[in-house]
Amino acid sequence: MTDPDTRPLYERDPAAYRAHLAEGNANQARKRVGVDALVRDRDGRILLVDPVYKPDWDLPGGMAEANEPPIDALRRELAEELGLGLPGGVALVCVDWVAPHGPWDDSMMMIFDAGTLTPDQAATLRVGDAELAAFEFCPPEEARKRLRPHVWARLAAAVSAADNGSVAYLHNGRLAS
């Protein structure tokens, strides 16, 4: 009688180990990932978009596709929505875990600081996606009025983090402790 092979599965049967990992991956939770851009003009106004599929204004951006890196999703969304190429030096400034609500599972929502557009850059923006009715640079007070309260809370945290060179981590729009 031979002694049983006590080596770890990854050593004694690499194919079975890969199958085990694949099964675990298939059974793990998936999260939606949303990416938005904090884009400002030289007057400190914030770029907002007016989606046709919901009643309130929003930040430019959208949802990442399966297996798409968040920064690539942001680049894609900005190009599709506004014809905006993402400038260099983009920094993550806010991550907000959003609990399940309505028909939606939980999600991770991110805001990247995409910097300040020059007047010439701002002049090249265009509505390039049927999902948008308009875009506008708004002072923070106006942005607060146009955005849903939880989006405004996320944006306010992102602006503060961008101005302080940090990253805000939120749960449902509130600083996580």
Short mmCIF file of C-alpha atoms in Angstrom, two decimals:
data_model
loop_
_atom_site.label_atom_id
_atom_site.label_comp_id
_atom_site.label_asym_id
_atom_site.label_seq_id
_atom_site.Cartn_x
_atom_site.Cartn_y
_atom_site.Cartn_z
CA MET A 1 0.00 0.00 0.00
CA THR A 2 1.36 3.39 -0.95
CA ASP A 3 1.15 6.42 1.25
CA PRO A 4 -1.48 8.96 0.15
CA ASP A 5 -0.11 11.99 -1.65
CA THR A 6 -0.31 14.75 0.94
CA ARG A 7 1.09 17.50 -1.24
CA PRO A 8 -1.20 20.50 -1.76
CA LEU A 9 -3.70 20.13 -4.59
CA TYR A 10 -1.91 22.77 -6.69
CA GLU A 11 1.20 20.53 -6.68
CA ARG A 12 -0.31 17.07 -7.03
CA ASP A 13 -3.04 17.91 -9.59
CA PRO A 14 -2.69 21.34 -11.25
CA ALA A 15 -5.74 20.75 -13.50
CA ALA A 16 -7.96 19.90 -10.51
CA TYR A 17 -6.60 22.97 -8.71
CA ARG A 18 -7.50 25.23 -11.67
CA ALA A 19 -10.99 23.65 -11.77
CA HIS A 20 -11.36 24.31 -8.03
CA LEU A 21 -10.41 27.97 -8.53
CA ALA A 22 -12.79 28.30 -11.50
CA GLU A 23 -15.65 26.91 -9.39
CA GLY A 24 -14.86 29.38 -6.61
CA ASN A 25 -14.74 32.24 -9.07
CA ALA A 26 -18.10 31.25 -10.57
CA ASN A 27 -19.71 31.22 -7.12
CA GLN A 28 -18.28 34.48 -5.78
CA ALA A 29 -20.33 37.64 -5.70
CA ARG A 30 -20.03 40.10 -8.55
CA LYS A 31 -20.24 43.85 -8.03
CA ARG A 32 -21.24 46.53 -10.46
CA VAL A 33 -18.55 49.18 -10.82
CA GLY A 34 -19.42 52.74 -11.74
CA VAL A 35 -16.87 55.34 -12.78
CA ASP A 36 -17.37 59.08 -12.93
CA ALA A 37 -15.10 62.01 -13.67
CA LEU A 38 -14.65 65.18 -11.69
CA VAL A 39 -13.95 67.67 -14.47
CA ARG A 40 -13.72 71.38 -13.72
CA ASP A 41 -13.17 74.51 -15.73
CA ARG A 42 -10.85 77.37 -14.83
CA ASP A 43 -13.65 79.04 -12.84
CA GLY A 44 -14.00 75.96 -10.60
CA ARG A 45 -17.32 74.95 -12.13
CA ILE A 46 -18.04 71.22 -12.32
CA LEU A 47 -18.99 69.43 -15.53
CA LEU A 48 -22.40 67.76 -15.29
CA VAL A 49 -24.37 65.78 -17.85
CA ASP A 50 -28.12 65.48 -18.32
CA PRO A 51 -29.01 61.83 -19.01
CA VAL A 52 -32.25 61.26 -20.91
CA TYR A 53 -33.03 58.05 -18.96
CA LYS A 54 -33.33 59.57 -15.47
CA PRO A 55 -34.73 62.78 -14.01
CA ASP A 56 -31.59 64.26 -12.46
CA TRP A 57 -28.27 65.46 -13.80
CA ASP A 58 -25.15 63.37 -13.17
CA LEU A 59 -21.38 63.36 -13.48
CA PRO A 60 -19.90 62.22 -16.78
CA GLY A 61 -19.06 58.53 -16.69
CA GLY A 62 -20.91 55.26 -16.46
CA MET A 63 -20.69 51.59 -15.68
CA ALA A 64 -17.67 49.38 -16.31
CA GLU A 65 -18.23 46.41 -18.55
CA ALA A 66 -17.32 42.86 -17.49
CA ASN A 67 -13.56 42.53 -16.92
CA GLU A 68 -12.94 46.16 -17.92
CA PRO A 69 -10.50 48.12 -15.74
CA PRO A 70 -12.23 51.13 -14.15
CA ILE A 71 -9.90 53.69 -15.72
CA ASP A 72 -10.51 52.15 -19.16
CA ALA A 73 -14.25 52.31 -18.54
CA LEU A 74 -13.93 55.99 -17.68
CA ARG A 75 -11.91 56.68 -20.83
CA ARG A 76 -14.51 54.86 -22.94
CA GLU A 77 -17.47 56.64 -21.32
CA LEU A 78 -15.97 60.13 -21.62
CA ALA A 79 -15.08 59.56 -25.26
CA GLU A 80 -18.54 58.15 -26.08
CA GLU A 81 -20.53 60.74 -24.12
CA LEU A 82 -18.60 63.95 -24.75
CA GLY A 83 -15.79 63.29 -27.19
CA LEU A 84 -13.42 63.97 -24.30
CA GLY A 85 -10.03 62.29 -24.20
CA LEU A 86 -9.03 61.62 -20.62
CA PRO A 87 -6.09 63.86 -19.76
CA GLY A 88 -2.95 62.56 -18.08
CA GLY A 89 -2.59 62.69 -14.32
CA VAL A 90 -6.03 61.29 -13.58
CA ALA A 91 -6.31 60.32 -9.91
CA LEU A 92 -8.84 58.27 -7.97
CA VAL A 93 -10.40 60.59 -5.38
CA CYS A 94 -13.47 58.73 -4.13
CA VAL A 95 -14.74 55.18 -3.69
CA ASP A 96 -18.31 54.75 -2.46
CA TRP A 97 -19.77 51.36 -1.57
CA VAL A 98 -23.49 51.57 -2.31
CA ALA A 99 -25.79 49.10 -0.55
CA PRO A 100 -28.47 47.17 -2.47
CA HIS A 101 -31.41 49.40 -3.32
CA GLY A 102 -34.48 49.01 -5.49
CA PRO A 103 -33.72 46.43 -8.17
CA TRP A 104 -29.96 46.91 -7.82
CA ASP A 105 -27.37 44.81 -6.01
CA ASP A 106 -24.58 46.60 -4.20
CA SER A 107 -21.95 48.44 -6.21
CA MET A 108 -18.64 50.23 -6.03
CA MET A 109 -18.84 53.76 -7.38
CA MET A 110 -15.60 55.62 -8.13
CA ILE A 111 -14.82 59.21 -8.96
CA PHE A 112 -11.57 60.13 -10.69
CA ASP A 113 -10.23 63.67 -10.75
CA ALA A 114 -9.80 64.36 -14.46
CA GLY A 115 -8.45 67.85 -13.88
CA THR A 116 -9.29 71.27 -15.19
CA LEU A 117 -10.14 71.89 -18.82
CA THR A 118 -8.81 74.92 -20.63
CA PRO A 119 -11.37 77.04 -22.48
CA ASP A 120 -10.15 75.50 -25.75
CA GLN A 121 -10.61 71.96 -24.38
CA ALA A 122 -14.07 72.79 -23.03
CA ALA A 123 -15.05 74.19 -26.43
CA THR A 124 -14.45 70.79 -28.04
CA LEU A 125 -16.99 68.99 -25.83
CA ARG A 126 -20.06 67.69 -27.63
CA VAL A 127 -22.97 65.42 -26.83
CA GLY A 128 -21.90 62.27 -28.62
CA ASP A 129 -24.22 59.73 -27.07
CA ALA A 130 -28.00 59.36 -27.36
CA GLU A 131 -28.06 58.80 -23.57
CA LEU A 132 -27.36 62.51 -22.99
CA ALA A 133 -29.53 65.54 -23.62
CA ALA A 134 -26.94 68.13 -22.56
CA PHE A 135 -23.87 68.98 -20.53
CA GLU A 136 -22.97 72.07 -18.56
CA PHE A 137 -20.29 73.43 -16.25
CA CYS A 138 -22.03 74.38 -13.00
CA PRO A 139 -20.90 76.16 -9.85
CA PRO A 140 -20.97 73.81 -6.84
CA GLU A 141 -24.21 75.36 -5.53
CA GLU A 142 -25.96 74.64 -8.82
CA ALA A 143 -24.47 71.14 -9.00
CA ARG A 144 -25.92 70.43 -5.56
CA LYS A 145 -29.39 71.40 -6.81
CA ARG A 146 -29.18 69.28 -9.97
CA LEU A 147 -27.70 66.09 -8.51
CA ARG A 148 -29.45 63.44 -6.46
CA PRO A 149 -28.50 63.88 -2.78
CA HIS A 150 -26.33 60.75 -2.65
CA VAL A 151 -24.48 61.76 -5.83
CA TRP A 152 -23.92 65.25 -4.43
CA ALA A 153 -22.54 63.72 -1.18
CA ARG A 154 -20.15 61.56 -3.22
CA LEU A 155 -19.11 64.53 -5.37
CA ALA A 156 -18.57 66.81 -2.35
CA ALA A 157 -16.31 64.16 -0.78
CA ALA A 158 -14.46 63.77 -4.10
CA VAL A 159 -13.89 67.52 -4.46
CA SER A 160 -12.56 67.72 -0.91
CA ALA A 161 -10.29 64.72 -1.47
CA ALA A 162 -9.03 66.09 -4.81
CA ASP A 163 -8.26 69.46 -3.22
CA ASN A 164 -6.44 67.74 -0.32
CA GLY A 165 -4.56 65.15 -2.37
CA SER A 166 -6.35 62.24 -0.71
CA VAL A 167 -8.97 59.59 -1.46
CA ALA A 168 -12.37 59.50 0.25
CA TYR A 169 -13.82 56.11 1.14
CA LEU A 170 -17.59 56.20 1.64
CA HIS A 171 -20.46 53.87 2.46
CA ASN A 172 -23.67 55.10 0.86
CA GLY A 173 -22.31 58.62 0.44
CA ARG A 174 -20.99 58.95 4.00
CA LEU A 175 -17.40 58.73 5.17
CA ALA A 176 -16.75 55.17 6.32
CA SER A 177 -15.23 54.65 9.72
#
